[in-house]
XYZ file of C-alpha atoms in Angstrom:
737
model
C 20.977 -64.997 37.254
C 19.543 -63.651 34.307
C 17.619 -60.973 34.782
C 13.805 -60.877 32.037
C 11.887 -57.627 31.633
C 8.673 -57.799 29.615
C 7.530 -53.971 28.766
C 4.064 -54.829 27.403
C 2.772 -51.944 25.106
C 0.098 -51.090 23.058
C 1.168 -50.857 19.203
C 1.518 -47.323 17.991
C 0.609 -45.975 21.476
C 2.467 -42.909 22.125
C 2.973 -43.487 26.151
C 4.019 -46.931 25.673
C 6.747 -45.837 23.588
C 7.975 -42.575 25.599
C 7.635 -44.929 28.529
C 10.378 -48.056 26.987
C 11.992 -45.251 26.131
C 12.444 -44.552 30.190
C 12.542 -48.417 30.731
C 15.520 -48.203 28.350
C 17.137 -46.143 30.212
C 16.654 -46.774 33.535
C 17.599 -51.133 32.286
C 19.684 -50.799 30.478
C 19.223 -53.727 29.079
C 21.940 -55.981 27.299
C 20.277 -56.616 23.983
C 16.294 -55.348 23.208
C 13.637 -58.287 21.906
C 11.052 -56.915 19.870
C 7.734 -58.464 18.671
C 8.511 -58.471 15.272
C 8.185 -61.543 12.560
C 12.231 -62.922 13.440
C 12.700 -62.204 9.703
C 12.792 -58.270 10.149
C 15.836 -58.513 12.274
C 18.726 -57.357 9.533
C 16.535 -54.556 8.216
C 16.522 -53.167 11.680
C 19.435 -51.764 10.987
C 17.948 -48.713 9.119
C 15.968 -47.545 11.733
C 17.517 -43.709 13.237
C 19.505 -43.727 9.532
C 18.247 -40.809 7.862
C 17.167 -41.301 5.100
C 14.235 -43.973 7.015
C 11.724 -42.013 7.875
C 7.880 -42.851 9.746
C 6.024 -44.165 9.191
C 6.681 -47.210 7.329
C 6.001 -50.967 7.508
C 8.071 -53.265 7.206
C 6.703 -55.533 4.328
C 6.779 -59.337 3.693
C 5.639 -61.489 0.832
C 6.488 -64.630 -0.482
C 8.877 -64.786 -3.687
C 7.364 -66.426 -5.564
C 3.335 -66.080 -4.187
C 4.040 -61.177 -3.821
C 0.758 -61.023 -3.754
C 0.985 -63.626 0.041
C 2.166 -60.394 1.856
C 1.909 -58.675 5.244
C 2.329 -55.549 6.759
C 4.290 -54.226 9.772
C 3.297 -50.812 9.855
C 5.919 -48.686 12.105
C 5.089 -44.247 13.220
C 7.368 -42.255 15.202
C 5.298 -42.652 18.145
C 5.370 -46.875 17.565
C 6.608 -47.946 21.987
C 8.946 -50.637 18.774
C 10.175 -48.727 16.567
C 11.300 -46.300 19.833
C 12.689 -49.266 21.276
C 14.568 -50.100 18.064
C 16.522 -46.793 17.598
C 16.601 -46.320 21.512
C 19.369 -50.281 20.496
C 20.632 -48.868 17.721
C 21.988 -45.563 18.999
C 23.461 -47.017 21.649
C 24.877 -49.804 20.040
C 22.423 -52.897 22.363
C 21.429 -55.373 20.168
C 18.263 -54.946 19.035
C 16.379 -59.534 17.541
C 12.652 -59.511 16.122
C 11.358 -62.766 18.132
C 7.405 -62.854 16.252
C 6.810 -65.845 14.662
C 9.111 -65.933 11.095
C 6.921 -65.112 7.854
C 8.322 -67.830 6.532
C 5.605 -70.107 8.409
C 3.077 -67.845 9.231
C 2.867 -67.520 5.303
C 2.367 -70.713 4.458
C -0.016 -71.737 6.337
C -4.062 -70.846 5.515
C -7.029 -70.228 7.064
C -7.960 -73.096 9.297
C -4.330 -72.039 11.258
C -6.538 -70.233 13.409
C -8.468 -72.050 14.834
C -9.267 -72.299 18.617
C -8.309 -75.563 20.743
C -12.381 -75.418 21.155
C -14.240 -74.318 19.091
C -16.397 -73.407 21.779
C -13.802 -70.411 23.212
C -12.883 -67.552 21.592
C -10.656 -64.832 22.911
C -11.862 -61.773 24.570
C -10.365 -58.171 23.912
C -8.512 -57.078 26.688
C -9.072 -53.451 27.037
C -12.467 -54.025 26.828
C -12.579 -55.926 29.768
C -10.799 -53.840 31.145
C -12.414 -50.704 30.457
C -15.234 -52.520 31.039
C -14.011 -53.299 34.915
C -13.057 -49.233 35.400
C -17.124 -48.899 34.416
C -15.821 -47.312 31.215
C -17.994 -48.457 27.843
C -14.682 -47.125 25.458
C -12.193 -49.731 25.809
C -9.503 -46.439 23.218
C -10.176 -43.476 25.903
C -9.948 -45.444 29.076
C -6.920 -46.914 27.318
C -5.276 -43.740 26.371
C -6.381 -41.652 30.049
C -3.714 -44.972 32.332
C -1.290 -44.875 29.125
C -1.023 -43.342 26.596
C -1.656 -39.752 28.708
C 1.956 -40.380 31.533
C 5.055 -42.860 30.059
C 5.428 -43.346 33.866
C 7.730 -46.006 33.172
C 8.745 -49.327 34.901
C 5.572 -49.525 36.912
C 3.757 -48.643 33.712
C 3.930 -51.829 32.899
C 4.024 -53.557 36.048
C 0.058 -52.191 36.372
C -0.594 -53.317 32.995
C 1.476 -57.422 33.319
C -0.754 -57.973 36.476
C -4.045 -56.572 34.813
C -3.110 -58.944 31.476
C -2.445 -61.336 33.512
C -6.511 -61.519 35.431
C -7.924 -60.693 31.847
C -5.899 -63.556 30.011
C -6.720 -66.357 33.543
C -9.061 -68.514 31.810
C -9.125 -67.859 28.088
C -8.501 -70.054 25.252
C -5.813 -69.006 22.854
C -6.204 -69.596 19.043
C -3.260 -72.009 17.239
C -2.081 -69.230 15.210
C -1.209 -67.582 18.851
C 0.200 -70.798 20.441
C 2.397 -70.920 17.764
C 3.189 -67.070 18.194
C 4.349 -66.811 21.787
C 6.147 -70.286 21.155
C 8.184 -68.653 18.860
C 8.783 -65.685 21.193
C 9.098 -67.667 24.510
C 11.890 -70.142 22.070
C 14.228 -66.904 21.308
C 13.758 -64.887 25.284
C 15.201 -68.557 26.885
C 18.118 -68.512 24.138
C 18.430 -64.553 24.938
C 19.024 -65.782 28.476
C 21.709 -67.978 27.884
C 23.749 -64.429 26.881
C 22.750 -61.837 28.608
C 22.101 -60.829 31.527
C 19.799 -58.324 31.700
C 17.298 -58.913 27.699
C 14.118 -56.628 27.455
C 11.398 -57.413 25.814
C 8.830 -55.283 24.164
C 5.750 -57.332 23.051
C 2.326 -56.476 23.090
C 0.663 -56.313 26.451
C -1.566 -59.100 25.813
C 1.468 -61.134 25.304
C 2.791 -60.677 28.745
C 1.509 -63.577 30.484
C 2.771 -65.805 28.800
C 6.200 -65.516 27.784
C 7.828 -65.226 30.892
C 9.934 -67.422 30.951
C 12.028 -67.985 34.375
C 8.294 -68.301 36.005
C 7.258 -70.908 38.408
C 4.084 -71.898 35.730
C 6.162 -71.003 32.346
C 5.659 -73.092 29.571
C 8.356 -75.522 28.880
C 10.463 -75.612 26.474
C 10.644 -79.406 25.439
C 6.333 -77.977 24.683
C 7.229 -75.257 23.095
C 9.262 -77.175 19.981
C 6.467 -79.460 20.142
C 3.987 -76.493 18.960
C 6.805 -75.422 16.693
C 7.985 -79.110 15.579
C 6.651 -79.265 11.521
C 5.420 -75.857 10.779
C 5.225 -75.118 7.093
C 7.680 -72.937 5.296
C 7.578 -70.835 2.099
C 10.628 -68.905 1.128
C 10.028 -64.947 2.170
C 11.834 -61.766 1.360
C 11.282 -58.555 4.055
C 11.473 -55.249 2.739
C 10.875 -51.330 3.993
C 7.379 -49.000 2.535
C 6.833 -46.112 2.595
C 2.835 -46.056 4.546
C 0.879 -43.707 5.917
C -1.529 -41.966 8.669
C -3.624 -42.360 7.186
C -2.888 -46.239 6.688
C -2.513 -46.545 10.357
C -5.793 -45.774 11.182
C -6.807 -48.645 9.953
C -5.527 -52.345 11.717
C -3.645 -53.568 8.885
C -0.951 -56.831 9.363
C 1.243 -57.172 12.420
C -0.132 -53.450 13.416
C -2.884 -52.800 15.333
C -4.488 -49.803 13.829
C -4.914 -46.035 15.658
C -8.372 -43.900 14.682
C -5.697 -40.934 15.518
C -2.170 -41.392 14.262
C -1.996 -38.015 13.173
C -3.381 -37.479 16.974
C -0.791 -39.350 19.193
C 1.755 -38.620 17.114
C 1.215 -34.691 18.230
C 0.515 -36.554 22.639
C 4.518 -37.811 21.402
C 5.855 -35.275 20.233
C 3.729 -32.255 23.077
C 3.280 -34.796 26.073
C 1.776 -32.651 29.641
C -0.429 -29.547 29.583
C 1.105 -27.752 27.564
C -0.126 -30.208 24.503
C -3.692 -29.481 24.378
C -2.556 -25.500 24.031
C 0.038 -26.507 21.473
C -2.550 -28.324 19.810
C -4.570 -25.665 19.236
C -2.546 -23.338 17.394
C -1.820 -26.522 15.196
C -5.723 -26.586 14.846
C -4.855 -22.323 13.802
C -2.785 -22.529 11.492
C -4.571 -25.244 9.317
C -7.815 -23.015 9.993
C -6.052 -19.656 8.427
C -4.461 -21.671 5.245
C -8.441 -21.765 4.820
C -9.384 -19.242 4.929
C -11.138 -19.594 8.621
C -10.879 -17.096 11.731
C -8.684 -18.430 14.328
C -7.440 -15.517 16.598
C -4.987 -15.487 19.562
C -8.366 -14.690 22.057
C -9.581 -18.319 20.103
C -7.312 -19.863 20.731
C -6.700 -18.960 24.661
C -10.757 -19.854 24.374
C -9.971 -22.550 24.021
C -7.483 -24.180 25.560
C -9.772 -23.517 28.602
C -13.038 -24.989 27.143
C -11.372 -28.250 26.926
C -9.511 -27.842 30.366
C -13.515 -27.547 32.016
C -14.351 -29.938 28.986
C -12.912 -33.073 30.996
C -13.169 -31.394 34.722
C -16.615 -31.960 33.890
C -16.168 -35.406 32.608
C -13.809 -36.497 35.196
C -11.058 -37.205 33.099
C -7.207 -36.962 34.238
C -7.202 -34.170 31.210
C -8.368 -33.756 27.979
C -8.107 -36.315 25.430
C -8.807 -35.838 21.788
C -12.736 -35.913 22.519
C -12.739 -32.577 24.405
C -9.904 -30.616 22.282
C -12.499 -30.799 19.499
C -15.842 -29.925 21.039
C -13.764 -27.318 22.965
C -11.621 -25.976 18.547
C -15.660 -26.652 17.355
C -17.087 -24.963 19.615
C -14.842 -21.847 19.247
C -12.803 -22.105 16.185
C -15.330 -24.257 14.216
C -13.917 -26.493 11.284
C -14.272 -29.721 12.614
C -14.200 -31.709 9.240
C -10.852 -30.404 7.896
C -9.207 -30.644 11.329
C -9.742 -34.363 12.144
C -8.448 -34.653 8.494
C -5.683 -32.387 8.987
C -4.713 -32.883 12.261
C -6.238 -35.807 13.764
C -5.727 -38.530 11.254
C -3.011 -36.836 9.539
C -1.988 -37.161 5.448
C 1.937 -37.461 7.002
C 3.169 -40.457 4.261
C 6.989 -42.171 5.092
C 10.289 -42.213 3.107
C 12.768 -44.680 2.513
C 16.202 -44.500 1.395
C 18.102 -45.934 -1.924
C 19.882 -49.054 0.230
C 17.693 -49.471 2.147
C 15.918 -53.610 1.102
C 13.433 -53.382 -1.543
C 12.272 -54.930 -5.167
C 14.965 -53.509 -8.078
C 11.556 -52.075 -9.692
C 10.973 -50.388 -6.281
C 14.221 -48.537 -6.734
C 14.411 -47.435 -10.001
C 10.268 -46.680 -9.561
C 11.719 -44.134 -6.556
C 14.753 -43.141 -8.967
C 12.390 -42.374 -10.981
C 10.055 -41.093 -8.820
C 13.216 -38.195 -8.000
C 13.874 -37.353 -11.208
C 10.506 -36.124 -12.141
C 10.751 -33.619 -8.807
C 7.216 -35.998 -8.587
C 6.415 -36.693 -5.272
C 4.366 -39.780 -3.735
C 1.757 -37.931 -1.091
C -1.660 -39.767 0.357
C -3.936 -37.103 0.092
C -5.174 -35.921 -3.814
C -3.637 -33.936 -5.554
C -3.932 -32.539 -8.920
C -1.007 -31.741 -11.245
C -1.191 -29.604 -14.549
C 1.988 -30.722 -17.552
C 3.176 -28.967 -19.829
C 4.652 -31.818 -22.612
C 6.879 -29.090 -24.452
C 9.069 -28.708 -21.150
C 11.571 -32.278 -20.508
C 10.137 -32.216 -16.634
C 6.387 -32.351 -18.149
C 7.845 -35.196 -20.595
C 9.268 -36.629 -17.994
C 6.464 -36.938 -15.461
C 3.978 -37.554 -18.259
C 6.126 -41.086 -19.196
C 5.983 -41.351 -15.931
C 2.538 -41.354 -15.386
C 1.299 -43.324 -18.028
C 4.076 -45.943 -17.683
C 2.353 -47.142 -14.085
C -0.822 -47.146 -15.094
C 0.603 -49.666 -17.964
C 1.564 -51.465 -15.335
C -1.154 -51.328 -13.017
C -0.736 -49.192 -10.455
C -2.800 -46.066 -10.581
C -0.247 -42.927 -9.251
C -1.668 -40.692 -11.270
C -5.539 -40.556 -13.483
C -5.503 -38.530 -16.481
C -8.102 -36.050 -16.680
C -6.671 -34.298 -19.527
C -4.870 -33.977 -21.984
C -3.379 -35.434 -25.425
C -4.265 -38.717 -23.781
C -7.952 -37.383 -25.081
C -7.726 -34.146 -26.918
C -4.446 -34.394 -28.369
C -2.875 -30.950 -27.019
C 0.328 -30.443 -24.846
C -0.485 -30.211 -21.899
C -2.305 -33.065 -19.435
C -4.121 -32.391 -16.805
C -3.404 -35.415 -13.511
C -5.325 -36.603 -10.079
C -2.601 -38.038 -7.719
C -2.612 -40.212 -4.292
C -0.265 -42.662 -3.734
C -1.694 -45.767 -1.559
C 0.818 -47.653 0.075
C -0.964 -50.824 -1.280
C 0.806 -50.424 -4.418
C 3.576 -51.091 -3.361
C 2.158 -54.774 -3.124
C 1.317 -54.553 -6.872
C 5.756 -53.127 -7.403
C 6.489 -55.723 -5.568
C 3.883 -58.138 -7.352
C 5.234 -57.414 -11.632
C 9.212 -56.592 -9.723
C 9.088 -59.999 -12.252
C 8.459 -58.021 -15.764
C 11.616 -56.100 -15.483
C 14.101 -54.317 -13.040
C 12.835 -50.867 -13.997
C 9.407 -49.188 -15.075
C 10.193 -49.066 -18.600
C 10.694 -52.783 -18.845
C 7.529 -52.977 -16.342
C 5.439 -51.759 -17.977
C 6.212 -52.702 -21.321
C 5.910 -55.708 -20.874
C 2.898 -56.058 -18.878
C 0.810 -54.232 -21.814
C 1.765 -56.747 -23.968
C 0.832 -59.237 -22.134
C -2.748 -57.467 -21.544
C -2.460 -56.675 -25.063
C -2.295 -60.896 -26.354
C -5.235 -61.670 -23.598
C -7.466 -58.342 -25.051
C -10.545 -59.218 -26.216
C -12.255 -56.514 -27.216
C -9.943 -54.571 -30.426
C -10.749 -51.599 -28.747
C -8.849 -52.853 -25.823
C -5.859 -53.309 -28.155
C -6.575 -50.145 -29.698
C -6.297 -48.359 -26.575
C -3.468 -50.087 -25.304
C -1.473 -49.175 -28.780
C -2.006 -45.369 -27.771
C -1.051 -45.691 -24.746
C 2.269 -47.054 -25.878
C 3.011 -44.330 -27.641
C 1.284 -41.958 -24.316
C 4.022 -43.851 -21.868
C 6.562 -43.970 -24.746
C 6.828 -47.555 -24.453
C 8.807 -48.571 -27.716
C 9.740 -51.228 -27.698
C 5.702 -52.314 -26.761
C 4.112 -50.396 -30.351
C 5.259 -53.264 -32.789
C 3.949 -56.000 -30.516
C 0.772 -54.657 -30.189
C 0.591 -53.209 -34.187
C 0.750 -56.962 -34.918
C -1.451 -58.577 -32.682
C -4.159 -55.187 -33.932
C -3.710 -56.208 -37.749
C -4.088 -60.137 -36.646
C -7.764 -59.420 -35.122
C -9.292 -56.892 -36.483
C -8.685 -59.259 -40.203
C -10.545 -61.643 -38.873
C -13.197 -59.223 -36.336
C -16.639 -59.481 -37.142
C -18.190 -57.296 -35.171
C -18.839 -54.067 -37.241
C -19.011 -51.565 -33.504
C -15.753 -52.460 -32.351
C -13.806 -51.729 -35.979
C -15.133 -48.407 -35.145
C -14.205 -47.756 -31.656
C -11.242 -49.340 -32.559
C -10.382 -46.173 -35.408
C -10.559 -42.832 -32.910
C -7.751 -44.385 -30.184
C -6.079 -45.978 -33.188
C -6.489 -42.514 -35.290
C -5.197 -40.405 -32.087
C -2.151 -42.797 -31.598
C -0.360 -42.441 -35.887
C -1.614 -38.226 -35.051
C 0.143 -37.941 -32.463
C 2.736 -40.252 -31.846
C 6.176 -39.862 -31.735
C 8.118 -42.863 -30.880
C 9.063 -44.086 -34.208
C 8.255 -43.127 -37.400
C 8.356 -46.351 -39.071
C 5.550 -47.182 -36.892
C 2.820 -44.632 -37.821
C 3.521 -46.865 -41.882
C 2.286 -49.159 -39.450
C -0.120 -48.139 -37.971
C -1.461 -46.533 -41.433
C -1.801 -49.943 -43.013
C -4.097 -51.387 -39.383
C -6.320 -47.838 -40.149
C -6.918 -47.881 -43.898
C -8.067 -51.792 -44.080
C -10.219 -50.669 -41.257
C -12.212 -48.260 -42.602
C -11.908 -50.005 -46.160
C -13.868 -53.070 -43.292
C -16.162 -50.509 -41.973
C -17.656 -48.568 -44.951
C -18.379 -51.801 -45.941
C -20.606 -53.724 -42.733
C -21.984 -50.837 -41.728
C -25.042 -50.457 -43.655
C -26.044 -53.978 -43.437
C -25.513 -52.840 -39.939
C -27.058 -50.752 -39.115
C -30.708 -52.487 -40.562
C -32.285 -53.251 -37.072
C -31.362 -51.176 -34.216
C -32.909 -51.506 -31.087
C -33.450 -48.777 -28.844
C -30.009 -48.690 -26.746
C -28.185 -50.725 -30.451
C -28.749 -46.831 -32.028
C -27.719 -44.579 -29.811
C -24.215 -47.149 -29.232
C -23.510 -46.260 -33.384
C -24.548 -42.291 -33.256
C -21.637 -42.393 -31.405
C -19.987 -44.442 -32.754
C -20.781 -42.344 -35.986
C -19.456 -39.632 -34.645
C -16.039 -41.238 -33.479
C -15.694 -42.649 -37.032
C -16.160 -39.474 -38.684
C -13.211 -37.653 -36.396
C -10.890 -40.589 -36.663
C -11.136 -39.432 -40.173
C -10.717 -35.858 -39.756
C -8.006 -36.513 -37.629
C -5.857 -38.156 -39.752
C -7.118 -36.500 -42.935
C -8.048 -39.724 -44.212
C -9.072 -39.733 -48.000
C -11.989 -41.847 -47.361
C -13.335 -38.729 -45.957
C -14.001 -37.169 -48.516
C -15.586 -39.633 -50.524
C -16.020 -42.817 -49.016
C -17.588 -42.386 -45.395
C -19.532 -39.938 -47.040
C -21.769 -41.560 -49.637
C -22.155 -44.728 -46.925
C -24.428 -41.905 -44.416
C -26.579 -40.584 -47.142
C -27.326 -44.751 -47.797
C -27.445 -44.805 -44.489
C -29.860 -41.630 -44.207
C -32.054 -43.594 -46.769
C -32.393 -47.033 -46.334
C -35.514 -48.473 -43.876
C -33.266 -48.218 -40.307
C -33.628 -46.116 -37.077
C -34.713 -42.668 -35.852
C -31.547 -42.208 -34.880
C -28.922 -43.373 -37.080
C -30.962 -41.684 -40.406
C -30.404 -38.389 -37.667
C -27.109 -38.783 -36.657
C -26.017 -39.405 -41.232
C -28.086 -36.267 -41.670
C -25.806 -34.282 -39.594
C -22.558 -35.228 -40.387
C -22.962 -34.821 -44.147
C -24.543 -31.380 -43.123
C -21.065 -30.674 -40.872
C -19.349 -31.710 -43.906
C -21.211 -29.360 -45.827
C -21.644 -32.807 -48.244
C -25.489 -31.882 -47.736
C -26.691 -27.859 -47.418
C -29.147 -26.860 -45.589
C -31.988 -26.972 -48.158
C -31.072 -30.870 -49.061
C -30.829 -31.717 -44.727
C -34.547 -29.600 -44.681
C -35.974 -31.784 -46.743
C -34.532 -34.510 -44.985
C -35.752 -33.392 -41.688
C -38.807 -32.041 -42.904
C -39.573 -35.158 -43.984
C -39.142 -36.950 -41.619
C -41.134 -34.886 -39.374
C -44.040 -34.828 -41.678
C -47.611 -36.069 -39.890
C -47.162 -39.798 -41.944
C -44.283 -39.564 -39.609
C -44.558 -41.115 -35.776
C -44.645 -39.147 -33.583
C -41.091 -41.349 -31.119
C -39.944 -41.960 -34.633
C -39.142 -38.446 -35.307
C -38.205 -36.993 -31.940
C -35.783 -39.649 -32.699
C -34.532 -38.094 -35.894
C -34.217 -34.954 -34.332
C -32.621 -36.382 -31.034
C -29.486 -38.545 -33.951
C -29.366 -35.141 -35.800
C -28.479 -32.448 -32.887
C -27.291 -34.637 -29.713
C -24.290 -32.777 -28.158
C -25.130 -29.355 -29.617
C -27.701 -26.960 -30.837
C -25.671 -24.683 -32.819
C -27.323 -25.726 -35.877
C -30.736 -24.318 -35.074
C -28.731 -21.233 -34.042
C -27.446 -20.526 -36.834
C -29.566 -22.185 -39.804
C -33.400 -19.884 -38.412
C -34.697 -22.478 -41.455
C -34.182 -25.351 -39.962
C -35.610 -24.028 -36.257
C -38.364 -23.431 -38.457
C -39.376 -26.718 -40.012
C -38.284 -28.020 -36.595
C -40.428 -25.841 -34.732
C -43.444 -26.018 -36.905
C -43.764 -29.950 -36.457
C -43.582 -29.813 -32.875
C -47.100 -27.145 -32.837
C -48.675 -29.886 -35.115
C -48.615 -32.510 -33.183
C -51.956 -33.752 -31.090
C -52.102 -33.625 -27.461
C -51.287 -36.924 -26.968
C -49.150 -37.648 -29.185
C -47.137 -34.275 -28.207
C -47.293 -35.437 -24.450
C -44.863 -38.629 -26.162
C -43.289 -36.263 -27.843
C -41.981 -34.216 -24.983
C -39.828 -36.123 -22.405
C -37.719 -36.985 -25.756
C -36.631 -33.613 -27.287
C -36.589 -32.071 -23.093
C -33.635 -34.844 -23.057
C -31.254 -33.566 -26.565
C -32.046 -30.088 -25.785
C -31.262 -29.764 -22.303
C -27.553 -31.390 -23.604
C -27.143 -28.003 -25.325
C -25.591 -25.883 -23.451
C -26.643 -22.763 -21.722
C -25.345 -19.740 -23.919
C -28.006 -21.918 -26.584
C -30.951 -23.292 -24.980
C -30.751 -19.674 -24.074
C -30.091 -18.267 -27.858
C -33.107 -20.464 -28.974
C -35.762 -19.148 -26.194
C -35.013 -15.786 -27.996
C -35.302 -17.027 -31.345
C -38.072 -18.643 -30.822
C -39.733 -15.583 -28.806
C -39.648 -14.046 -31.621
C -36.163 -11.843 -30.908
C -33.349 -11.100 -32.782
C -30.623 -13.686 -33.248
C -27.251 -11.957 -31.862
C -25.352 -10.745 -35.068
C -21.240 -11.216 -34.224
C -19.301 -7.752 -36.048
C -17.307 -9.639 -39.653
C -14.179 -8.175 -40.397
C -15.283 -5.929 -42.900
C -14.203 -6.200 -46.903
C -9.558 -4.685 -46.026
C -8.207 -6.762 -45.170
C -4.441 -6.855 -44.990
C -3.159 -10.065 -47.684
C 0.047 -10.034 -46.327
C -1.047 -10.129 -42.496
C -4.292 -13.671 -44.325
C -1.241 -15.048 -46.122
C 1.504 -15.788 -43.110
C -1.959 -16.572 -40.677
C -3.427 -19.396 -43.117
C 0.616 -20.724 -43.295
C 1.146 -20.827 -39.962
C -2.738 -22.539 -39.980
C -1.580 -24.808 -41.649
C 1.515 -25.884 -39.999
C -0.254 -26.391 -36.675
C -2.118 -28.688 -38.298
C 0.199 -30.436 -40.288
C -1.038 -29.595 -43.902
C 0.624 -28.991 -46.824
C 2.055 -24.743 -47.413
C 1.760 -24.298 -50.781
C 3.697 -21.620 -53.026
C 0.527 -20.050 -54.258
C -0.962 -17.170 -51.807
C -3.002 -18.894 -48.923
C -5.170 -16.126 -49.254
C -6.119 -15.954 -52.896
C -7.184 -19.847 -52.719
C -9.423 -18.684 -49.357
C -10.790 -16.039 -51.161
């Protein structure tokens, strides 16, 4: 007669995993059945292979709706993982027997309704712990199961306890369907094999014994499963992390301390606590904290003493953390590094994956950029082949919608050869990769199509310009032409001058630093020229009537437009744009705009200090309301106080104006100016304080009149090459003089 053995486990339980291995060695089954979606059986063959490194997860998703997905995470200390690995090593058939994902993912939210709306399933661990007088269910389970690993006797006790807990409870419809499917597969296995072992969640054990006298009949199970909806699904392996194991996801329940459970599985017995403190000492020393051998001995003794005082059979996680904190300190660091952990799994190339995920893994290896769960800072030198390769990959993933890296500094903003990225891989991005797999079989193809699609749906011109900049940074030549065409079409009909100005900056960056095709620069220049013409024509009317918020935004746009024109050395920078700014500085309008227009004209050399002083004096005269004068000063000075440090006449004008204010006007004005001066660099504020106090400005030693003309010529020639300017045959030094 066939024998059935039900091993009730806790998902991700290290003691359960050891008991499963001991029971399998003792029983030597002919087949192993595992609680896992039935479609995952084919993926089990990779468990135990060299390339599949836990923690990993089985990802099932609806083929035509990838966002409808479920994860089944597995760690090295998961009983299911150890059972599958044991079966593969002993060449024993292993089968997943849980309800098909095709049925599970086809259902709606109502499928988890209870057969009796007035009842609800109990928490089995909570009920058992409460019966034992223990308020912490997880701690109770660790004491009686996870720190022991007793083999078959443990499973017999668990089965008896779960039978008592389930007695009189109501099962949800979804649970009924799952258990009916598992019973169906168990009956089929018993017909073909003499010794059948089932590894399943402890909660299911009382209902899965099909050999019991009161077991649910096959007819009833068939009726439960008849007519269930189905969808087409696919299953693949994806890397997982210990951090993600700390939360409940999909079929695998979460655990609060995956790093600790991994340690308990690898180091069972009394030596495990001492070994944990050794690992803790290494973590603390890497953080430049003290951890001597005496600390390790003392911490081990304290942990054992705490367990005795708390009437625990052995030191658990609470005792270990309390002891480590009392003796060595650094509890948050130890918890983050060892209790939760930052381990991330790996998946081999030949394991089931969508083509896009396979290409991504290939690109990651080529760029020597390994996904890690923790935050990592990476500095890229774009002058090196691998630095450029990494940059292209990270920008392409950003274009797809997978923000593995966040660009904090670099070519995207300053046009330099250096990029700084903050990297942190999240397992849920595996779903996004599957969602976007239809856009292409490679990262480059998917990024190109996603970027073009996103630019087609953009509502603002600046978003289109940013998409173009990203296409160039990500080295996506096939995305450039469609975006340029879309940008030109939208720019011709966009009536918002502010949006036109906002688009100038990304377009100038793309035109100046774009390195995909030379023909693209001609198209970009044409679009840029058209935007400049429309901005120059509409800027003065656009600034005629602005409130405070709109004026503050316009001030930013004015500066961005000036920078964009300077970046590409546009002809409008020298005449047309300054003429428009002169109109803005003279016509009636908001003080912020007047001040910024005056500042740009001063910095560009269009207005000398005398002209600026007269304009500033008029804005700060007694006939001007103090609030309007303060707005002018803010627009003129915001972002840099260097102009006041180096131009004492302007500083004197501002100082005299402030000194002439009546007390009430002074009180109204100071908060506005404080915001302006507070944004200056500390060195600028210090210099201004000295000047106002009557001290002399710090003088900078000059180079003297005896310059070497030949060396000056060489230096200026190099600077012209760096700036992309023409190198004249005549002497640069003579021009400079």
